[in-house]
């Protein structure tokens, strides 16, 4: 039976002209490497970032009237030091929310410049 191997990418909206804000948040604040978009998408306003070296990606695309579909809709990025990111985000003026605790999963939520909800989680072991 076929099975899902991993999440390859997630696509999130930004308003027209949001490219620089996307690069500042995902590239500079979160430290993700911008990757070139495929030639077939050259005409599209989209900025791609590598979440890691294993091929996981975040695609930020232009949408004329972006808005969240649900207040809880979000993408989650696994990080190696959630406390360092908490400080880094606050230093850059982002409001950080600390949700309920999950054993071995310290995490935080932050809104990117386009109001998309982003979860950062550090995986230290099993959920138990």
Short mmCIF file of N, CA, C and O in Angstrom, two decimals:
data_model
loop_
_atom_site.label_atom_id
_atom_site.label_comp_id
_atom_site.label_asym_id
_atom_site.label_seq_id
_atom_site.Cartn_x
_atom_site.Cartn_y
_atom_site.Cartn_z
N UNK A 1 0.84 -1.18 0.00
CA UNK A 1 0.00 0.00 0.00
C UNK A 1 0.88 1.24 0.00
O UNK A 1 1.82 1.34 0.78
N UNK A 2 0.59 2.22 -0.85
CA UNK A 2 1.39 3.45 -0.84
C UNK A 2 1.18 4.23 0.45
O UNK A 2 0.14 4.12 1.09
N UNK A 3 2.19 5.03 0.83
CA UNK A 3 2.09 5.82 2.05
C UNK A 3 2.74 7.18 1.85
O UNK A 3 3.60 7.35 0.99
N UNK A 4 2.34 8.13 2.65
CA UNK A 4 2.93 9.46 2.62
C UNK A 4 4.28 9.39 3.30
O UNK A 4 4.40 8.83 4.40
N UNK A 5 5.30 9.95 2.69
CA UNK A 5 6.64 9.93 3.26
C UNK A 5 6.92 11.15 4.14
O UNK A 5 7.53 11.02 5.19
N UNK A 6 6.50 12.34 3.73
CA UNK A 6 6.76 13.56 4.49
C UNK A 6 6.01 14.71 3.85
O UNK A 6 5.52 14.60 2.73
N UNK A 7 5.94 15.81 4.50
CA UNK A 7 5.40 17.03 3.93
C UNK A 7 6.52 17.67 3.12
O UNK A 7 7.56 18.02 3.68
N UNK A 8 6.36 17.80 1.81
CA UNK A 8 7.42 18.36 0.96
C UNK A 8 7.45 19.87 1.01
O UNK A 8 8.50 20.48 1.05
N UNK A 9 6.28 20.50 0.98
CA UNK A 9 6.24 21.95 1.11
C UNK A 9 4.87 22.41 1.59
O UNK A 9 3.91 21.66 1.55
N UNK A 10 4.84 23.62 2.04
CA UNK A 10 3.58 24.28 2.35
C UNK A 10 3.60 25.62 1.63
O UNK A 10 4.67 26.23 1.47
N UNK A 11 2.46 26.06 1.15
CA UNK A 11 2.35 27.33 0.45
C UNK A 11 1.48 28.28 1.28
O UNK A 11 0.41 27.88 1.73
N UNK A 12 1.96 29.49 1.45
CA UNK A 12 1.23 30.47 2.26
C UNK A 12 1.14 31.79 1.50
O UNK A 12 2.04 32.14 0.75
N UNK A 13 0.04 32.52 1.68
CA UNK A 13 -0.15 33.74 0.92
C UNK A 13 0.53 34.96 1.52
O UNK A 13 0.77 35.04 2.72
N UNK A 14 0.83 35.89 0.61
CA UNK A 14 1.30 37.22 0.99
C UNK A 14 0.59 38.21 0.07
O UNK A 14 0.18 37.85 -1.04
N UNK A 15 0.43 39.46 0.49
CA UNK A 15 -0.20 40.45 -0.39
C UNK A 15 0.77 40.87 -1.50
O UNK A 15 1.98 40.65 -1.38
N UNK A 16 0.27 41.47 -2.56
CA UNK A 16 1.16 41.99 -3.60
C UNK A 16 2.20 42.92 -2.99
O UNK A 16 1.90 43.70 -2.09
N UNK A 17 3.44 42.80 -3.45
CA UNK A 17 4.52 43.63 -2.93
C UNK A 17 5.13 43.13 -1.65
O UNK A 17 5.94 43.82 -1.03
N UNK A 18 4.77 41.93 -1.20
CA UNK A 18 5.26 41.40 0.07
C UNK A 18 6.58 40.66 0.00
O UNK A 18 7.05 40.14 1.01
N UNK A 19 7.20 40.61 -1.16
CA UNK A 19 8.43 39.84 -1.34
C UNK A 19 9.53 40.19 -0.31
O UNK A 19 10.14 39.31 0.29
N UNK A 20 9.77 41.48 -0.13
CA UNK A 20 10.83 41.90 0.80
C UNK A 20 10.50 41.51 2.24
O UNK A 20 11.39 41.09 2.99
N UNK A 21 9.22 41.63 2.63
CA UNK A 21 8.82 41.22 3.98
C UNK A 21 8.97 39.71 4.15
O UNK A 21 9.36 39.24 5.22
N UNK A 22 8.66 38.95 3.11
CA UNK A 22 8.83 37.49 3.16
C UNK A 22 10.30 37.15 3.36
O UNK A 22 10.66 36.31 4.18
N UNK A 23 11.16 37.81 2.60
CA UNK A 23 12.60 37.55 2.71
C UNK A 23 13.13 37.96 4.09
O UNK A 23 13.97 37.27 4.68
N UNK A 24 12.62 39.06 4.63
CA UNK A 24 13.07 39.51 5.95
C UNK A 24 12.66 38.51 7.03
O UNK A 24 13.47 38.15 7.88
N UNK A 25 11.40 38.05 7.02
CA UNK A 25 10.91 37.15 8.07
C UNK A 25 11.48 35.74 7.91
O UNK A 25 12.12 35.21 8.82
N UNK A 26 11.23 35.11 6.78
CA UNK A 26 11.65 33.73 6.59
C UNK A 26 13.16 33.60 6.39
O UNK A 26 13.78 32.66 6.90
N UNK A 27 13.75 34.54 5.67
CA UNK A 27 15.18 34.48 5.41
C UNK A 27 16.04 34.99 6.55
O UNK A 27 16.89 34.28 7.06
N UNK A 28 15.78 36.24 6.98
CA UNK A 28 16.63 36.84 8.00
C UNK A 28 16.26 36.42 9.41
O UNK A 28 17.13 36.01 10.18
N UNK A 29 14.99 36.52 9.79
CA UNK A 29 14.61 36.22 11.17
C UNK A 29 14.64 34.72 11.45
O UNK A 29 15.22 34.28 12.44
N UNK A 30 14.02 33.91 10.57
CA UNK A 30 14.01 32.46 10.80
C UNK A 30 15.27 31.78 10.27
O UNK A 30 15.54 30.63 10.62
N UNK A 31 16.04 32.44 9.43
CA UNK A 31 17.30 31.89 8.95
C UNK A 31 17.15 30.83 7.87
O UNK A 31 18.04 30.00 7.69
N UNK A 32 16.05 30.87 7.13
CA UNK A 32 15.84 29.90 6.06
C UNK A 32 16.49 30.42 4.78
O UNK A 32 16.49 31.61 4.51
N UNK A 33 17.04 29.50 4.00
CA UNK A 33 17.74 29.85 2.76
C UNK A 33 16.74 29.99 1.62
O UNK A 33 15.93 29.10 1.38
N UNK A 34 16.79 31.13 0.92
CA UNK A 34 15.93 31.30 -0.26
C UNK A 34 16.45 30.42 -1.37
O UNK A 34 17.66 30.30 -1.58
N UNK A 35 15.54 29.77 -2.06
CA UNK A 35 15.91 28.89 -3.17
C UNK A 35 15.24 29.40 -4.45
O UNK A 35 14.17 29.99 -4.40
N UNK A 36 15.89 29.19 -5.59
CA UNK A 36 15.28 29.68 -6.83
C UNK A 36 14.02 28.90 -7.18
O UNK A 36 13.94 27.69 -6.95
N UNK A 37 13.05 29.61 -7.71
CA UNK A 37 11.83 28.95 -8.16
C UNK A 37 12.10 28.33 -9.53
O UNK A 37 12.99 28.78 -10.25
N UNK A 38 11.34 27.30 -9.87
CA UNK A 38 11.54 26.67 -11.19
C UNK A 38 11.29 27.65 -12.33
O UNK A 38 10.47 28.57 -12.20
N UNK A 39 11.97 27.44 -13.45
CA UNK A 39 11.82 28.32 -14.61
C UNK A 39 10.37 28.42 -15.06
O UNK A 39 9.92 29.46 -15.51
N UNK A 40 9.61 27.35 -14.93
CA UNK A 40 8.21 27.35 -15.33
C UNK A 40 7.35 28.30 -14.52
O UNK A 40 6.24 28.64 -14.92
N UNK A 41 7.85 28.75 -13.36
CA UNK A 41 7.11 29.68 -12.51
C UNK A 41 7.69 31.09 -12.56
O UNK A 41 7.37 31.92 -11.72
N UNK A 42 8.53 31.36 -13.54
CA UNK A 42 9.23 32.64 -13.62
C UNK A 42 8.27 33.83 -13.62
O UNK A 42 8.59 34.88 -13.06
N UNK A 43 7.10 33.68 -14.21
CA UNK A 43 6.15 34.80 -14.28
C UNK A 43 5.36 34.99 -12.98
O UNK A 43 4.72 36.01 -12.79
N UNK A 44 5.41 34.02 -12.08
CA UNK A 44 4.65 34.11 -10.83
C UNK A 44 5.42 34.88 -9.76
O UNK A 44 6.64 34.80 -9.70
N UNK A 45 4.69 35.59 -8.93
CA UNK A 45 5.29 36.23 -7.76
C UNK A 45 5.22 35.23 -6.63
O UNK A 45 4.19 35.04 -6.00
N UNK A 46 6.33 34.55 -6.41
CA UNK A 46 6.44 33.53 -5.37
C UNK A 46 7.89 33.52 -4.89
O UNK A 46 8.81 33.71 -5.68
N UNK A 47 8.07 33.37 -3.59
CA UNK A 47 9.41 33.30 -3.00
C UNK A 47 9.49 31.97 -2.28
O UNK A 47 8.65 31.67 -1.43
N UNK A 48 10.49 31.17 -2.61
CA UNK A 48 10.64 29.84 -2.03
C UNK A 48 11.80 29.83 -1.04
O UNK A 48 12.84 30.46 -1.26
N UNK A 49 11.61 29.07 0.05
CA UNK A 49 12.65 28.93 1.06
C UNK A 49 12.85 27.45 1.39
O UNK A 49 11.88 26.69 1.44
N UNK A 50 14.09 27.06 1.63
CA UNK A 50 14.40 25.70 2.09
C UNK A 50 14.27 25.68 3.60
O UNK A 50 14.87 26.50 4.30
N UNK A 51 13.46 24.75 4.11
CA UNK A 51 13.30 24.62 5.55
C UNK A 51 14.46 23.81 6.14
O UNK A 51 14.74 23.89 7.33
N UNK A 52 15.11 23.01 5.31
CA UNK A 52 16.25 22.20 5.73
C UNK A 52 16.97 21.71 4.48
O UNK A 52 16.62 22.10 3.37
N UNK A 53 17.93 20.82 4.63
CA UNK A 53 18.67 20.28 3.49
C UNK A 53 18.05 18.99 2.95
O UNK A 53 18.61 18.38 2.05
N UNK A 54 16.92 18.58 3.49
CA UNK A 54 16.27 17.34 3.06
C UNK A 54 15.15 17.59 2.04
O UNK A 54 14.44 16.67 1.68
N UNK A 55 14.95 18.82 1.62
CA UNK A 55 13.97 19.11 0.59
C UNK A 55 12.65 19.65 1.08
O UNK A 55 11.73 19.85 0.28
N UNK A 56 12.50 19.93 2.36
CA UNK A 56 11.27 20.53 2.88
C UNK A 56 11.30 22.03 2.57
O UNK A 56 12.32 22.69 2.77
N UNK A 57 10.17 22.56 2.09
CA UNK A 57 10.16 23.93 1.61
C UNK A 57 8.93 24.70 2.08
O UNK A 57 7.89 24.11 2.38
N UNK A 58 9.07 26.02 2.10
CA UNK A 58 7.96 26.94 2.33
C UNK A 58 7.88 27.83 1.09
O UNK A 58 8.89 28.44 0.70
N UNK A 59 6.72 27.87 0.47
CA UNK A 59 6.49 28.70 -0.72
C UNK A 59 5.55 29.83 -0.34
O UNK A 59 4.43 29.58 0.10
N UNK A 60 6.00 31.06 -0.50
CA UNK A 60 5.19 32.22 -0.16
C UNK A 60 4.74 32.84 -1.50
O UNK A 60 5.57 33.27 -2.29
N UNK A 61 3.44 32.83 -1.73
CA UNK A 61 2.92 33.26 -3.03
C UNK A 61 2.05 34.51 -2.90
O UNK A 61 1.47 34.78 -1.85
N UNK A 62 1.97 35.25 -4.01
CA UNK A 62 1.16 36.47 -4.04
C UNK A 62 -0.31 36.11 -4.19
O UNK A 62 -0.69 35.29 -5.01
N UNK A 63 -1.12 36.75 -3.34
CA UNK A 63 -2.56 36.62 -3.44
C UNK A 63 -3.14 38.02 -3.28
O UNK A 63 -2.77 38.73 -2.34
N UNK A 64 -4.02 38.41 -4.17
CA UNK A 64 -4.56 39.77 -4.17
C UNK A 64 -5.22 40.15 -2.85
O UNK A 64 -5.06 41.25 -2.36
N UNK A 65 -6.00 39.26 -2.28
CA UNK A 65 -6.72 39.54 -1.04
C UNK A 65 -6.48 38.41 -0.05
O UNK A 65 -7.39 37.63 0.23
N UNK A 66 -5.25 38.30 0.49
CA UNK A 66 -4.97 37.18 1.39
C UNK A 66 -5.69 37.31 2.72
O UNK A 66 -6.03 38.41 3.15
N UNK A 67 -5.93 36.20 3.33
CA UNK A 67 -6.55 36.18 4.65
C UNK A 67 -6.59 34.74 5.13
O UNK A 67 -6.64 33.82 4.34
N UNK A 68 -6.55 34.55 6.43
CA UNK A 68 -6.58 33.18 6.95
C UNK A 68 -7.95 32.54 6.75
O UNK A 68 -8.98 33.20 6.81
N UNK A 69 -7.93 31.25 6.47
CA UNK A 69 -9.18 30.49 6.35
C UNK A 69 -9.72 30.14 7.72
O UNK A 69 -10.91 29.97 7.90
N UNK A 70 -8.84 30.01 8.68
CA UNK A 70 -9.21 29.64 10.03
C UNK A 70 -8.20 30.25 10.98
O UNK A 70 -7.01 30.34 10.64
N UNK A 71 -8.63 30.64 12.14
CA UNK A 71 -7.70 31.23 13.11
C UNK A 71 -6.62 30.24 13.53
O UNK A 71 -5.54 30.65 13.92
N UNK A 72 -6.88 28.95 13.42
CA UNK A 72 -5.91 27.93 13.84
C UNK A 72 -5.09 27.39 12.68
O UNK A 72 -4.18 26.59 12.90
N UNK A 73 -5.39 27.79 11.45
CA UNK A 73 -4.62 27.32 10.29
C UNK A 73 -3.18 27.78 10.44
O UNK A 73 -2.93 28.95 10.71
N UNK A 74 -2.23 26.89 10.27
CA UNK A 74 -0.83 27.26 10.44
C UNK A 74 0.10 26.25 9.78
O UNK A 74 -0.33 25.17 9.40
N UNK A 75 1.36 26.64 9.68
CA UNK A 75 2.39 25.69 9.31
C UNK A 75 3.30 25.54 10.51
O UNK A 75 3.42 26.45 11.33
N UNK A 76 3.91 24.38 10.63
CA UNK A 76 4.79 24.10 11.76
C UNK A 76 6.17 23.77 11.24
O UNK A 76 6.32 22.93 10.36
N UNK A 77 7.17 24.44 11.81
CA UNK A 77 8.57 24.21 11.46
C UNK A 77 9.29 23.63 12.67
O UNK A 77 9.22 24.20 13.76
N UNK A 78 9.94 22.50 12.47
CA UNK A 78 10.76 21.94 13.56
C UNK A 78 12.06 22.73 13.62
O UNK A 78 12.70 22.97 12.59
N UNK A 79 12.44 23.16 14.83
CA UNK A 79 13.67 23.93 15.03
C UNK A 79 14.55 23.23 16.06
O UNK A 79 14.09 22.36 16.79
N UNK A 80 15.80 23.64 16.13
CA UNK A 80 16.72 23.00 17.06
C UNK A 80 16.83 23.71 18.41
O UNK A 80 17.37 23.16 19.36
N UNK A 81 16.31 24.95 18.52
CA UNK A 81 16.41 25.70 19.77
C UNK A 81 15.26 26.70 19.85
O UNK A 81 15.39 27.85 19.42
N UNK A 82 14.13 26.27 20.38
CA UNK A 82 12.94 27.11 20.40
C UNK A 82 13.14 28.35 21.28
O UNK A 82 12.62 29.42 20.98
N UNK A 83 13.92 28.23 22.34
CA UNK A 83 14.18 29.39 23.22
C UNK A 83 14.97 30.46 22.48
O UNK A 83 14.70 31.66 22.64
N UNK A 84 15.93 30.07 21.67
CA UNK A 84 16.70 31.04 20.90
C UNK A 84 15.81 31.75 19.89
O UNK A 84 15.92 32.96 19.69
N UNK A 85 14.89 31.00 19.29
CA UNK A 85 13.95 31.62 18.35
C UNK A 85 12.99 32.57 19.06
O UNK A 85 12.64 33.62 18.52
N UNK A 86 12.58 32.20 20.27
CA UNK A 86 11.70 33.09 21.03
C UNK A 86 12.38 34.44 21.23
O UNK A 86 11.78 35.49 20.98
N UNK A 87 13.63 34.43 21.63
CA UNK A 87 14.37 35.67 21.83
C UNK A 87 14.58 36.41 20.51
O UNK A 87 14.39 37.63 20.44
N UNK A 88 14.95 35.69 19.49
CA UNK A 88 15.21 36.30 18.18
C UNK A 88 13.95 36.98 17.64
O UNK A 88 14.00 38.11 17.14
N UNK A 89 12.82 36.30 17.73
CA UNK A 89 11.56 36.86 17.23
C UNK A 89 11.19 38.13 18.01
O UNK A 89 10.82 39.15 17.42
N UNK A 90 11.29 38.06 19.31
CA UNK A 90 10.97 39.23 20.14
C UNK A 90 11.92 40.39 19.83
O UNK A 90 11.50 41.55 19.77
N UNK A 91 13.21 40.07 19.63
CA UNK A 91 14.18 41.10 19.29
C UNK A 91 13.83 41.80 17.98
O UNK A 91 14.17 42.97 17.78
N UNK A 92 13.17 41.09 17.08
CA UNK A 92 12.76 41.66 15.79
C UNK A 92 11.35 42.25 15.84
O UNK A 92 10.79 42.62 14.82
N UNK A 93 10.76 42.32 17.03
CA UNK A 93 9.48 42.98 17.20
C UNK A 93 8.25 42.12 16.97
O UNK A 93 7.14 42.64 16.88
N UNK A 94 8.42 40.80 16.91
CA UNK A 94 7.28 39.91 16.73
C UNK A 94 6.72 39.46 18.06
O UNK A 94 7.47 39.17 19.00
N UNK A 95 5.40 39.40 18.15
CA UNK A 95 4.74 38.91 19.36
C UNK A 95 4.75 37.39 19.34
O UNK A 95 4.30 36.76 18.38
N UNK A 96 5.26 36.80 20.39
CA UNK A 96 5.35 35.34 20.51
C UNK A 96 4.29 34.86 21.48
O UNK A 96 4.12 35.43 22.55
N UNK A 97 3.58 33.81 21.10
CA UNK A 97 2.58 33.20 21.97
C UNK A 97 3.08 31.80 22.37
O UNK A 97 3.53 31.04 21.52
N UNK A 98 2.99 31.51 23.66
CA UNK A 98 3.40 30.20 24.16
C UNK A 98 2.12 29.41 24.45
O UNK A 98 1.37 29.77 25.36
N UNK A 99 1.86 28.35 23.70
CA UNK A 99 0.62 27.58 23.89
C UNK A 99 0.75 26.57 25.02
O UNK A 99 1.78 26.51 25.70
N UNK A 100 -0.29 25.78 25.20
CA UNK A 100 -0.27 24.73 26.22
C UNK A 100 0.92 23.80 25.97
O UNK A 100 1.39 23.63 24.85
N UNK A 101 1.40 23.20 27.02
CA UNK A 101 2.59 22.36 26.97
C UNK A 101 2.28 20.98 26.41
O UNK A 101 1.28 20.37 26.74
N UNK A 102 3.18 20.51 25.57
CA UNK A 102 3.17 19.12 25.09
C UNK A 102 4.51 18.53 25.54
O UNK A 102 5.57 19.10 25.25
N UNK A 103 4.48 17.40 26.22
CA UNK A 103 5.69 16.75 26.73
C UNK A 103 6.71 16.57 25.61
O UNK A 103 6.38 16.05 24.53
N UNK A 104 7.95 16.99 25.85
CA UNK A 104 9.06 16.87 24.91
C UNK A 104 8.88 17.67 23.62
O UNK A 104 9.55 17.41 22.63
N UNK A 105 7.96 18.64 23.63
CA UNK A 105 7.71 19.45 22.44
C UNK A 105 7.57 20.94 22.81
O UNK A 105 6.52 21.53 22.62
N UNK A 106 8.62 21.58 23.32
CA UNK A 106 8.49 23.01 23.57
C UNK A 106 8.22 23.72 22.24
O UNK A 106 8.81 23.36 21.21
N UNK A 107 7.30 24.69 22.28
CA UNK A 107 6.89 25.31 21.03
C UNK A 107 6.41 26.72 21.27
O UNK A 107 6.19 27.14 22.41
N UNK A 108 6.24 27.43 20.17
CA UNK A 108 5.70 28.78 20.21
C UNK A 108 4.94 29.04 18.92
O UNK A 108 5.10 28.31 17.94
N UNK A 109 4.11 30.07 18.96
CA UNK A 109 3.40 30.53 17.78
C UNK A 109 3.76 31.99 17.54
O UNK A 109 3.97 32.77 18.48
N UNK A 110 3.84 32.37 16.27
CA UNK A 110 4.11 33.74 15.86
C UNK A 110 3.38 33.98 14.53
O UNK A 110 3.14 33.04 13.78
N UNK A 111 2.99 35.21 14.29
CA UNK A 111 2.39 35.58 13.01
C UNK A 111 3.48 36.19 12.13
O UNK A 111 4.26 37.03 12.59
N UNK A 112 3.55 35.74 10.87
CA UNK A 112 4.50 36.35 9.95
C UNK A 112 3.99 37.73 9.54
O UNK A 112 2.91 38.15 10.00
N UNK A 113 4.71 38.48 8.71
CA UNK A 113 4.26 39.83 8.36
C UNK A 113 2.91 39.88 7.64
O UNK A 113 2.32 40.95 7.53
N UNK A 114 2.42 38.74 7.18
CA UNK A 114 1.17 38.69 6.43
C UNK A 114 0.03 38.09 7.24
O UNK A 114 -1.00 37.74 6.73
N UNK A 115 0.24 37.92 8.56
CA UNK A 115 -0.73 37.39 9.52
C UNK A 115 -0.92 35.89 9.44
O UNK A 115 -1.85 35.35 10.04
N UNK A 116 -0.03 35.18 8.71
CA UNK A 116 -0.08 33.72 8.71
C UNK A 116 0.47 33.21 10.05
O UNK A 116 1.47 33.72 10.54
N UNK A 117 -0.18 32.21 10.62
CA UNK A 117 0.24 31.66 11.90
C UNK A 117 1.33 30.61 11.67
O UNK A 117 1.15 29.68 10.88
N UNK A 118 2.45 30.78 12.36
CA UNK A 118 3.60 29.88 12.23
C UNK A 118 3.87 29.27 13.60
O UNK A 118 3.98 29.99 14.60
N UNK A 119 3.99 27.94 13.66
CA UNK A 119 4.39 27.26 14.88
C UNK A 119 5.84 26.83 14.73
O UNK A 119 6.23 26.32 13.68
N UNK A 120 6.63 27.05 15.75
CA UNK A 120 8.00 26.54 15.81
C UNK A 120 8.05 25.55 16.96
O UNK A 120 7.61 25.86 18.07
N UNK A 121 8.57 24.34 16.71
CA UNK A 121 8.61 23.29 17.72
C UNK A 121 9.99 22.67 17.77
O UNK A 121 10.64 22.51 16.74
N UNK A 122 10.43 22.35 18.97
CA UNK A 122 11.67 21.62 19.18
C UNK A 122 11.29 20.22 19.65
O UNK A 122 10.62 20.08 20.67
N UNK A 123 11.71 19.21 18.91
CA UNK A 123 11.36 17.83 19.27
C UNK A 123 12.49 17.23 20.07
O UNK A 123 13.59 17.05 19.55
N UNK A 124 12.22 16.94 21.34
CA UNK A 124 13.24 16.43 22.25
C UNK A 124 13.05 14.95 22.57
O UNK A 124 13.88 14.38 23.29
N UNK A 125 11.97 14.36 22.14
CA UNK A 125 11.69 12.96 22.43
C UNK A 125 10.26 12.63 22.09
O UNK A 125 9.57 13.42 21.44
N UNK A 126 9.80 11.48 22.57
CA UNK A 126 8.44 11.04 22.30
C UNK A 126 7.42 11.90 23.07
O UNK A 126 7.74 12.52 24.08
N UNK A 127 6.18 11.89 22.60
CA UNK A 127 5.11 12.66 23.22
C UNK A 127 4.78 12.21 24.66
O UNK A 127 4.41 13.01 25.47
N UNK A 128 4.90 10.93 24.91
CA UNK A 128 4.42 10.35 26.18
C UNK A 128 4.66 11.26 27.30
O UNK A 128 4.24 11.83 28.05
#
